Coordinates of C-alpha atoms in Angstrom, one line a residue:
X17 CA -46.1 -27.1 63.5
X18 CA -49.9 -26.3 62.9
X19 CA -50.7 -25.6 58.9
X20 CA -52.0 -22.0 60.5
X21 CA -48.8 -21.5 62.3
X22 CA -46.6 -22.5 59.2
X23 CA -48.1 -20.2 56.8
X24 CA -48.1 -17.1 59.5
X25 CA -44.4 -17.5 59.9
X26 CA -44.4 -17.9 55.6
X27 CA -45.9 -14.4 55.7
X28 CA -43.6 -12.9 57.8
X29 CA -40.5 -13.9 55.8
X30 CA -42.7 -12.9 52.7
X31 CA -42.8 -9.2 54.2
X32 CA -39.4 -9.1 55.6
X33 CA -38.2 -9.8 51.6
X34 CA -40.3 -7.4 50.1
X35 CA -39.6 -4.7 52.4
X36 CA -35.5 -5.2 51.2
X37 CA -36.5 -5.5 47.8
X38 CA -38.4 -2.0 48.4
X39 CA -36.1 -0.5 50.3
X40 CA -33.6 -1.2 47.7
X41 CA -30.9 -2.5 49.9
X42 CA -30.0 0.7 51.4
X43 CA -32.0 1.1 54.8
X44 CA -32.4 -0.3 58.2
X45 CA -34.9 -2.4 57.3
X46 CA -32.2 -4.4 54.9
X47 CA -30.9 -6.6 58.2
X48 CA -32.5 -9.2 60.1
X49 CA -31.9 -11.3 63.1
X50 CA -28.9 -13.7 62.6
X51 CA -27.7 -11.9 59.6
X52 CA -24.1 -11.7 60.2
X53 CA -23.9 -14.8 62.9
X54 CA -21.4 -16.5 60.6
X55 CA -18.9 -13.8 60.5
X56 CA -19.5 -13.0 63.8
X57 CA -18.1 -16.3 64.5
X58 CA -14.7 -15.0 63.1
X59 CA -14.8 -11.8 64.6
X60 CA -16.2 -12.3 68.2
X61 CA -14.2 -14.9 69.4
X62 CA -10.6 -16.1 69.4
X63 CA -9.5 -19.3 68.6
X64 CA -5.8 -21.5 67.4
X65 CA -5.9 -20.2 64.1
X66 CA -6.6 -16.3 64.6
X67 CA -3.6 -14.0 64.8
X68 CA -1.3 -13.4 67.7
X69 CA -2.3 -10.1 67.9
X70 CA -6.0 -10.3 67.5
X71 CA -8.3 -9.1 69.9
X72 CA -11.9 -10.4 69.3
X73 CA -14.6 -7.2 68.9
X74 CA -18.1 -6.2 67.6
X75 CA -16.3 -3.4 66.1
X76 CA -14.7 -5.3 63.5
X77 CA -18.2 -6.5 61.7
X78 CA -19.0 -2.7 61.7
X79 CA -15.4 -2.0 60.2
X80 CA -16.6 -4.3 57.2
X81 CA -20.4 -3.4 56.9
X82 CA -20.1 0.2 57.0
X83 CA -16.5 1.6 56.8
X84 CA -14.0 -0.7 54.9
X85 CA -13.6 0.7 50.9
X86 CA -13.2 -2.0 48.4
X87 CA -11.9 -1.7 44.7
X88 CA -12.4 -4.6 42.3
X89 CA -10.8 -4.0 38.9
X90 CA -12.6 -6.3 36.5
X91 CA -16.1 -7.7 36.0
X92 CA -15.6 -10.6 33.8
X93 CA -15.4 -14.3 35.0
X94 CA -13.3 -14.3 38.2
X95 CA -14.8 -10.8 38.8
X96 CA -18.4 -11.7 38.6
X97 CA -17.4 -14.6 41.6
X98 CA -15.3 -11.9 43.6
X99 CA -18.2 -9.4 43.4
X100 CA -20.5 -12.0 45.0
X101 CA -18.3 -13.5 47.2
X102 CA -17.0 -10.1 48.8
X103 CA -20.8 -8.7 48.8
X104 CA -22.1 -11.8 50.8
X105 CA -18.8 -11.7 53.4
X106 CA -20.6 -8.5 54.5
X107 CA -18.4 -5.8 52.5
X108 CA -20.8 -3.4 51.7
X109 CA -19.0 -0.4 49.9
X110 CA -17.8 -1.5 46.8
X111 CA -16.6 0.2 43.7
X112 CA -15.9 -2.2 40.6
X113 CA -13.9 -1.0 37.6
X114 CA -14.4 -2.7 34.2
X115 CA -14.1 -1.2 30.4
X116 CA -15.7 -4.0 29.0
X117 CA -19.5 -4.9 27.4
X118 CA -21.2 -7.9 27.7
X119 CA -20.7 -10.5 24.7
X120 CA -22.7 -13.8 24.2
X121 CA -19.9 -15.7 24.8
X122 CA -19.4 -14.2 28.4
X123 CA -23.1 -15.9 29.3
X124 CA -21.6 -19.1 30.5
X125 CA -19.7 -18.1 33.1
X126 CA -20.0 -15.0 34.1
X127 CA -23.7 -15.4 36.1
X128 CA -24.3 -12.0 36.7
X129 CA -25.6 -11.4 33.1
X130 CA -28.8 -12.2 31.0
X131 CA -29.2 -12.2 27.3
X132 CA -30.7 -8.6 27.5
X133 CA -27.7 -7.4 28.8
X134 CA -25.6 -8.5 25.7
X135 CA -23.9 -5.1 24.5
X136 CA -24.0 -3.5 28.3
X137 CA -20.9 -2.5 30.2
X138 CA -20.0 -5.4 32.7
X139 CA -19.5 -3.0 35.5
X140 CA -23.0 -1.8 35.1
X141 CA -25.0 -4.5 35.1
X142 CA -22.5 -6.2 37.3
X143 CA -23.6 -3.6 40.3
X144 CA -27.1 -3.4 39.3
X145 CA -27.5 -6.9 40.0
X146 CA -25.9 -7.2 43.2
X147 CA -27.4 -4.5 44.5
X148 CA -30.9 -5.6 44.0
X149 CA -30.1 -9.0 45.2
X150 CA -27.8 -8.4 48.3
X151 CA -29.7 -6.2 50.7
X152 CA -27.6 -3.4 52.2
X153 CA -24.6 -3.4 49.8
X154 CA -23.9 -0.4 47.7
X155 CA -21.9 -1.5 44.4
X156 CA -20.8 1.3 42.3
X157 CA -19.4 0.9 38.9
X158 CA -17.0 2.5 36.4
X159 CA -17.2 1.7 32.9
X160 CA -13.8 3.0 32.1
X161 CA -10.3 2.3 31.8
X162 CA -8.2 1.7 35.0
X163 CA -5.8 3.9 33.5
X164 CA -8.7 7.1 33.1
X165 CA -8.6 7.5 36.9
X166 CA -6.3 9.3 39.0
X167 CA -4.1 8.9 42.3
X168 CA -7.2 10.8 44.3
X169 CA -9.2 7.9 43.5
X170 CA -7.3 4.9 44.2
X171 CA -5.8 6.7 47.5
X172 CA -9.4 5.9 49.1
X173 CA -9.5 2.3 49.9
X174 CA -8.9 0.4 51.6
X175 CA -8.2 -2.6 49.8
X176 CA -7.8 -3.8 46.1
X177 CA -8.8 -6.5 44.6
X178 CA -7.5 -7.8 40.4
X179 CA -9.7 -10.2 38.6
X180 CA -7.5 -9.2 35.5
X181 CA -6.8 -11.0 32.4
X182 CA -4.1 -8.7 31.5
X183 CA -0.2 -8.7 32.1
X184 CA 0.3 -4.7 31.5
X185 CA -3.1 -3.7 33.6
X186 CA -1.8 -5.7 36.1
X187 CA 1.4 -3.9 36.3
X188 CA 0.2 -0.6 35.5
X189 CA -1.9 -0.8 38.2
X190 CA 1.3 -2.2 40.8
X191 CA 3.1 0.8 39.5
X192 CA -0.3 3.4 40.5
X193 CA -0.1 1.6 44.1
X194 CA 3.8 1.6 44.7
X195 CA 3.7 5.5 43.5
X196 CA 0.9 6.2 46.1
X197 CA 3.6 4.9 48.7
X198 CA 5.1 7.5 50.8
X199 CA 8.7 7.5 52.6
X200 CA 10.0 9.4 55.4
X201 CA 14.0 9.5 55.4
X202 CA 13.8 6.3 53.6
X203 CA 11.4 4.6 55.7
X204 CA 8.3 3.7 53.9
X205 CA 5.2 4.8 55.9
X206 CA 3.0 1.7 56.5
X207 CA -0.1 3.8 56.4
X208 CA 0.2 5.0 53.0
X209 CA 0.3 0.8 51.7
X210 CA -3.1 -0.7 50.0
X211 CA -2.8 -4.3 49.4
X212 CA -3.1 -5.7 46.4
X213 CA -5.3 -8.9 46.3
X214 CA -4.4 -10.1 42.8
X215 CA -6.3 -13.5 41.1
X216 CA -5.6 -15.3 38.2
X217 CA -6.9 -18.4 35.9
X218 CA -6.3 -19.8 32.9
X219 CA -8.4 -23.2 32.1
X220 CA -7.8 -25.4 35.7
X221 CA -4.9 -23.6 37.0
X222 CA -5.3 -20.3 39.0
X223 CA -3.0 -18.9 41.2
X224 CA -4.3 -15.9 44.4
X225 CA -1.6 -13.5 45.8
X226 CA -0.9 -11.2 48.4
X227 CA 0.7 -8.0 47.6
X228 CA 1.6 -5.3 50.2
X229 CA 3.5 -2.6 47.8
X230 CA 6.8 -1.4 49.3
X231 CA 7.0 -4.7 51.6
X232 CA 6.6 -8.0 49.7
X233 CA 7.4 -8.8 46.0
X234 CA 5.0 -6.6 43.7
X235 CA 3.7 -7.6 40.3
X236 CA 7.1 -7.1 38.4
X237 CA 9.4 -8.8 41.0
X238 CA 7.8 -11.8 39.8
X239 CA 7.0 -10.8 36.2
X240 CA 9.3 -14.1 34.6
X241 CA 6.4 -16.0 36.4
X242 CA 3.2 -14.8 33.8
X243 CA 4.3 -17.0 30.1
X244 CA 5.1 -14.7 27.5
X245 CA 2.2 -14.3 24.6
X246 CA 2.1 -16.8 21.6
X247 CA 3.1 -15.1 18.4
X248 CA 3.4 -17.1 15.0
X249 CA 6.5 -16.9 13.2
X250 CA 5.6 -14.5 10.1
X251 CA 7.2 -16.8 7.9
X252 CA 5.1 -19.4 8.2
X253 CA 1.7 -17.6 8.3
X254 CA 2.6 -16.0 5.0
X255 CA 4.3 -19.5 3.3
X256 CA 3.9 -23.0 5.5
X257 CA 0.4 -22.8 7.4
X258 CA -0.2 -26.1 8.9
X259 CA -2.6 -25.1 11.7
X260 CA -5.9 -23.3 11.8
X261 CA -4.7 -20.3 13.6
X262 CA -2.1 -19.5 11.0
X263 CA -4.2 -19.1 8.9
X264 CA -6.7 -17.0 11.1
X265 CA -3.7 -15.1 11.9
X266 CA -3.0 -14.4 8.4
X267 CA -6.0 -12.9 7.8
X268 CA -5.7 -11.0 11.0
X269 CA -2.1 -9.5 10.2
X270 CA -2.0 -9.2 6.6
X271 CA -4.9 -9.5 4.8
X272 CA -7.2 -6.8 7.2
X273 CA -4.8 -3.9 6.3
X274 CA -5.0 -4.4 2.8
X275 CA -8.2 -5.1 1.7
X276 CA -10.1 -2.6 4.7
X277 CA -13.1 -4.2 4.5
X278 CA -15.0 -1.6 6.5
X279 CA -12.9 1.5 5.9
X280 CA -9.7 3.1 5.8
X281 CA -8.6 3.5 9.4
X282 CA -11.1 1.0 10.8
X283 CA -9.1 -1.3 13.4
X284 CA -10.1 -4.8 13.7
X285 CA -12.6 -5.0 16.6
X286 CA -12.9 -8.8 18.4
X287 CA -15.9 -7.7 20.0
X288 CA -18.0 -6.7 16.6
X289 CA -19.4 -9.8 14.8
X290 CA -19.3 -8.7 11.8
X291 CA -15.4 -8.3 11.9
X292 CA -15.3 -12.0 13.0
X293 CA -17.3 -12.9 10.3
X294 CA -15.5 -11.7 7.9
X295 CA -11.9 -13.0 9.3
X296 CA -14.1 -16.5 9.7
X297 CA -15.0 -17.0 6.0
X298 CA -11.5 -15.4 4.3
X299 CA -9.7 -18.2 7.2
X300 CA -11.7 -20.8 5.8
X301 CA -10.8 -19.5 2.2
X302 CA -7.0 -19.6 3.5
X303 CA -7.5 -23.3 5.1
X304 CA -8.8 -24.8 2.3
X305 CA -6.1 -23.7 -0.4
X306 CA -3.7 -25.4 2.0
X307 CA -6.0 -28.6 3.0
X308 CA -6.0 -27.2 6.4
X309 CA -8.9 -28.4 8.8
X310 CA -10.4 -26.9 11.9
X311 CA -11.0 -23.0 11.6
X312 CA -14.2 -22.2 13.4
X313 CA -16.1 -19.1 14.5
X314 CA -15.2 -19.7 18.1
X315 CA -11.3 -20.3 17.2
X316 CA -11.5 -17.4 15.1
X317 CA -12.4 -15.3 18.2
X318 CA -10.4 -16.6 20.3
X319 CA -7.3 -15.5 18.0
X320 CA -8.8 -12.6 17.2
X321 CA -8.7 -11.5 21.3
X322 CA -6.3 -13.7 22.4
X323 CA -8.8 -15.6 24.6
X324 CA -7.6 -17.6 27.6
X325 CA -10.1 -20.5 28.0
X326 CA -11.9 -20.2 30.9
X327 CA -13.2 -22.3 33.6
X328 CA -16.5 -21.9 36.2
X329 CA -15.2 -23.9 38.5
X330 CA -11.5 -22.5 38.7
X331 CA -12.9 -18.9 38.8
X332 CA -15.1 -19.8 42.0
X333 CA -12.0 -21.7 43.8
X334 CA -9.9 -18.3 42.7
X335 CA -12.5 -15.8 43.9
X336 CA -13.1 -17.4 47.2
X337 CA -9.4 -17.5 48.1
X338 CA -8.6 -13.9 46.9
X339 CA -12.1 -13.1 48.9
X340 CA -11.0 -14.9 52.2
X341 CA -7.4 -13.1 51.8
X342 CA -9.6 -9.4 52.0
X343 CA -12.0 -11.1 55.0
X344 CA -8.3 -11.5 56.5
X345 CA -6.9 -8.2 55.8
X346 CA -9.9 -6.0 56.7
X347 CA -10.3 -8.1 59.8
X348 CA -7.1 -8.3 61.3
X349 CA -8.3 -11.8 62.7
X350 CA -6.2 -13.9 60.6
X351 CA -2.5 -14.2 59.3
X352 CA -2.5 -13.5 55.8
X353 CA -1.2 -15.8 52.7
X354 CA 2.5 -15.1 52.7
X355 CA 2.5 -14.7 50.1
X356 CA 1.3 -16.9 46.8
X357 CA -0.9 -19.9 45.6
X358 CA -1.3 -21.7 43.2
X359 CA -3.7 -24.2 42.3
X360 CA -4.4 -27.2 39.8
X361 CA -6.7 -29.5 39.3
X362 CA -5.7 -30.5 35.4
X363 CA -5.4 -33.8 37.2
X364 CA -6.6 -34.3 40.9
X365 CA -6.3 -31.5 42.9
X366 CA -3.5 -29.9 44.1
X367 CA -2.7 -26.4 45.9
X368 CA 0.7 -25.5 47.2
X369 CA 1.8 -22.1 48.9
X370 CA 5.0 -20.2 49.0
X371 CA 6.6 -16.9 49.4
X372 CA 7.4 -14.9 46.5
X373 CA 10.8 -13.0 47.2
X374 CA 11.2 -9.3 46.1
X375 CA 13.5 -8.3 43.9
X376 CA 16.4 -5.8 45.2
X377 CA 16.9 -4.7 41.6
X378 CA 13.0 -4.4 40.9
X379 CA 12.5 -1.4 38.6
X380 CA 9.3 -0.8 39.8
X381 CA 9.3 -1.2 43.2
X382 CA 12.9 -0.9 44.7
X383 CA 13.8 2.5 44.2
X384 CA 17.1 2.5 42.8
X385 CA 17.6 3.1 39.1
X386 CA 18.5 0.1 37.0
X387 CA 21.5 -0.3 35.6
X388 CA 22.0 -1.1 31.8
X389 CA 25.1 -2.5 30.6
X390 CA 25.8 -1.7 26.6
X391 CA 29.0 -0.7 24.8
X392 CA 29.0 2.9 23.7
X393 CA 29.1 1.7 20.3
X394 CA 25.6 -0.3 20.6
X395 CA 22.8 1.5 18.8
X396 CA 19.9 3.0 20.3
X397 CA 17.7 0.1 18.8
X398 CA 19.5 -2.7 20.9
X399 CA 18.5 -0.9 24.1
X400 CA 14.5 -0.6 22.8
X401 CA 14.9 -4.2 22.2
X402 CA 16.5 -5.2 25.4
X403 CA 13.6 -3.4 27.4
X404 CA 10.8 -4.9 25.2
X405 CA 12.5 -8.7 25.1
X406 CA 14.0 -9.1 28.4
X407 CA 11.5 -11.3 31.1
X408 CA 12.0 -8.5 33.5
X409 CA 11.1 -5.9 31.9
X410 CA 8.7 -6.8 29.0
X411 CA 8.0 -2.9 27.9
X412 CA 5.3 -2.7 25.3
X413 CA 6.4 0.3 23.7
X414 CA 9.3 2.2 25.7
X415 CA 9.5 6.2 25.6
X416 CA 12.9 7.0 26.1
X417 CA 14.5 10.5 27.1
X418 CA 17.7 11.8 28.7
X419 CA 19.6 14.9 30.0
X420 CA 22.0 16.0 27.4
X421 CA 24.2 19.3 27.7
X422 CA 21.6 20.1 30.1
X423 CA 18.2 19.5 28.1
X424 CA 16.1 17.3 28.5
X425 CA 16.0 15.8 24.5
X426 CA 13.5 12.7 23.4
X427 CA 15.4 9.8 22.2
X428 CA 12.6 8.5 20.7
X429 CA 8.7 8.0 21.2
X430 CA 6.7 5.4 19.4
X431 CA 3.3 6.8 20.9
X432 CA 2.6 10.1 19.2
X433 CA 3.2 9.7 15.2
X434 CA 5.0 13.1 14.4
X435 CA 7.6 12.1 17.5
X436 CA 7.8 8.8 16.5
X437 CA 8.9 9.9 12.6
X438 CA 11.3 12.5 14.0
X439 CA 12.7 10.6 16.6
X440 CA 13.1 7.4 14.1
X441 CA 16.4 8.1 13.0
X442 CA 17.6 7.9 16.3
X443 CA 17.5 4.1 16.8
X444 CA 20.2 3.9 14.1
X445 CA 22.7 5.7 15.8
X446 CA 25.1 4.6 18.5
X447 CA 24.6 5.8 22.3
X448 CA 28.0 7.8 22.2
X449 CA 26.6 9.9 18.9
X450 CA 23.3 10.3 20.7
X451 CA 25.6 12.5 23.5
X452 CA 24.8 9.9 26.1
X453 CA 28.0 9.2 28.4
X454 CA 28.8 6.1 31.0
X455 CA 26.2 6.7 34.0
X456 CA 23.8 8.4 32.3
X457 CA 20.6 8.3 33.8
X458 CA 17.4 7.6 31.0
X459 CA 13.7 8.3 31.8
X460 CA 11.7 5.6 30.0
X461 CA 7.7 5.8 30.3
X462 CA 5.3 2.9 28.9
X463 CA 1.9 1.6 28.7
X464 CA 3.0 -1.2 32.3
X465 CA 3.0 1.6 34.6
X466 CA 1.9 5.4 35.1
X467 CA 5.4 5.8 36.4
X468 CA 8.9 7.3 34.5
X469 CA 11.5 4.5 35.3
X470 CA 15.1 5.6 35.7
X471 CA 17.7 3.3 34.5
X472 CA 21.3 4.3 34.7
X473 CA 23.8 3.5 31.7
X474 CA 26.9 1.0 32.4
X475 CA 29.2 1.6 29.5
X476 CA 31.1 -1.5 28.8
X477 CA 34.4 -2.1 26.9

């Protein structure tokens, strides 16, 4: 090619660039010959591996680039690789939901963020970025909690997709999409299902899943499968400390609501470093009476939020399987995973696949009231302890009422302080003083899911 002829066709793509970047993304002007000729690949033509059913069709692409509504909850590490990897598969509407700012130590990993964007919410800057960079895609954000929005809003897409690093927004947010699902004489309406895309990582492991509520195993089917969270016996925080984070976690538990360093009523906040600050130096005050070794700033934090350590790499392997389980379900051209993965490379590399079974007894998904088994004379404390301890149930704080002589009475509420004092006594008494008889059906509500459960007492001799 002539030097004349090189830097004519260097101008043109010049031009073609700057027009996107002036039209923002949003116009006809965003696409260009051979845009989509990957995906196309996919969609216009069968092959051994697409589904039975498929039917190859230029209106699939269309389905994805202008019609097909995708919800990401979370911005942080694995969300930051979703974000980009669903943007650039040609998904084009977008909402991302994240309640999180940006923190120094996000910087690392999560590529979508610059130094100036330290103390910005993730979902913000997360969309901003994507939609100046990816031509055509509309991002929008929400820099709220998952649990601030309603049924109206989750009943419009298509698909969700979890880059979560939490246990109970992960179920809360199975228990939103199972109570969006609607049945006809018992028969669940396929229509009304949005599948749950749901990715996970901690260091090299990750595991990608394939939730269809009502139909496959949901989060809480599975719920023995997530490992329950470290907690230091109190005992040896306040007398025996032999490792760093005991004495971090002294500090944390005992010494902050004493000594208020910043106010009465001030809670300890992970993100502020001045709270980490302070925890850091009265650790290192605790370590040394005891000879102990090893407190740092970092470790401090990472008690302080109970950080999982995170890994580029695993997030990217994650994202691009949970993004090539939505390229499957939005374009019907595929079999999806059926129905989990997980995947290691703590030592080589290895990935297995295999179907999570649901759960006839599921109390959130199988619609049948759980039965609880307890003697009459058991106490109202031994059944808050069953549904906080027990590895199917793992309530955070349990809300429990009944029908008694035909009211509805609170049996007690941890939740709202003038409840929780009047209801207190309660977990003292037995079940049969509390008026409750054998097959008693109790409401309980908690922070895991925006639904009341229904259990059903089992009186035992």
């Amino acid at each position: 090619m002539q030097w004349p002829l090189l830097m004519s066709h260097h101008l043109k793509v010049l031009i073609v660039v700057f027009s996107m970047m002036v039209d923002g993304g949003n116009g006809p002007v965003c696409e260009w010959s051979g845009r989509w000729n990957h995906i196309k690949k996919f969609l216009e033509r069968s092959g051994p591996f697409t589904h039975p059913d498929f039917e190859p069709s230029k209106e699939s692409l269309q389905f994805m680039l202008e019609t097909c509504r995708i919800l990401l909850i979370g911005a942080g590490g694995l969300g930051c690789e979703l974000l980009k990897d669903l943007a650039l598969s040609g998904f084009h509407n977008i909402h991302v939901v994240d309640m999180d700012t940006i923190d120094v130590s996000n910087l690392n990993r999560q590529f979508l963020f610059r130094p100036n964007d330290v103390g910005r919410p993730k979902a913000d800057v997360a969309a901003d970025f994507i939609n100046s960079r990816v031509p055509g895609c509309r991002v929008v954000p929400h820099f709220k909690k998952i649990q601030d929005l309603d049924e109206t809003f989750y009943r419009q897409f298509h698909i969700i997709v979890c880059g979560l690093d939490s246990v109970v927004a992960r179920r809360w947010l199975n228990g939103m999409l199972l109570s969006l699902l609607v049945y006809e004489d018992g028969v669940l309406d396929q229509g009304s299902v949005i599948p749950l895309i749901d990715g996970g990582t901690e260091g090299f492991k990750g595991n990608a899943r394939v939730i269809l509520p009502g139909m496959t195993a949901c989060i809480d089917c599975t719920l023995e499968l997530y490992p329950p969270q470290v907690n230091f016996p109190m005992c040896t925080i306040a007398s025996m400390p032999r490792l760093p984070e005991h004495c971090i976690e002294y500090v944390r538990i005992l010494l902050w609501p004493n000594e208020t360093p910043f106010g009465d009523g001030v809670a300890l906040d992970g993100d502020d470093p001045n709270h980490i600050q302070w925890v850091y130096q009265r650790s290192l005050e605790r370590a040394a009476e005891f000879n102990i070794t090893g407190v740092t700033y970092r470790l401090t934090q990472g008690v302080v939020k109970r950080i999982i350590p995170a890994v580029a790499s695993t997030n990217a392997v994650i994202a691009a399987a949970c993004a090539t389980e939505v390229f499957k379900l939005a374009s019907s051209a595929y079999i999806p995973l059926n129905n989990y993965m997980v995947f290691n490379d703590v030592d080589g590399l290895y990935t297995y696949t295999f179907e999570a079974e649901r759960k006839e007894n599921c109390s959130a998904c199988s619609q049948i009231p759980l039965d609880l088994h307890f003697a009459p004379s058991s106490k109202l404390q031994e059944v808050l302890h069953f549904l906080t301890e027990s590895s199917s149930l793992q309530m955070k704080s349990p809300a429990l009422t009944a029908t008694v002589e035909g009211k509805n009475k609170t049996l007690y509420l941890q939740s709202v302080a003038s409840i929780e004092q009047r209801t207190r006594p309660n977990l003292s008494k037995t079940l049969k003083e509390l008026g409750l008889s054998d097959g008693q059906e109790l409401a309980v509500a908690d922070v895991t899911t925006p639904q009341t459960m229904l259990f059903r007492l089992c009186f035992t001799s």
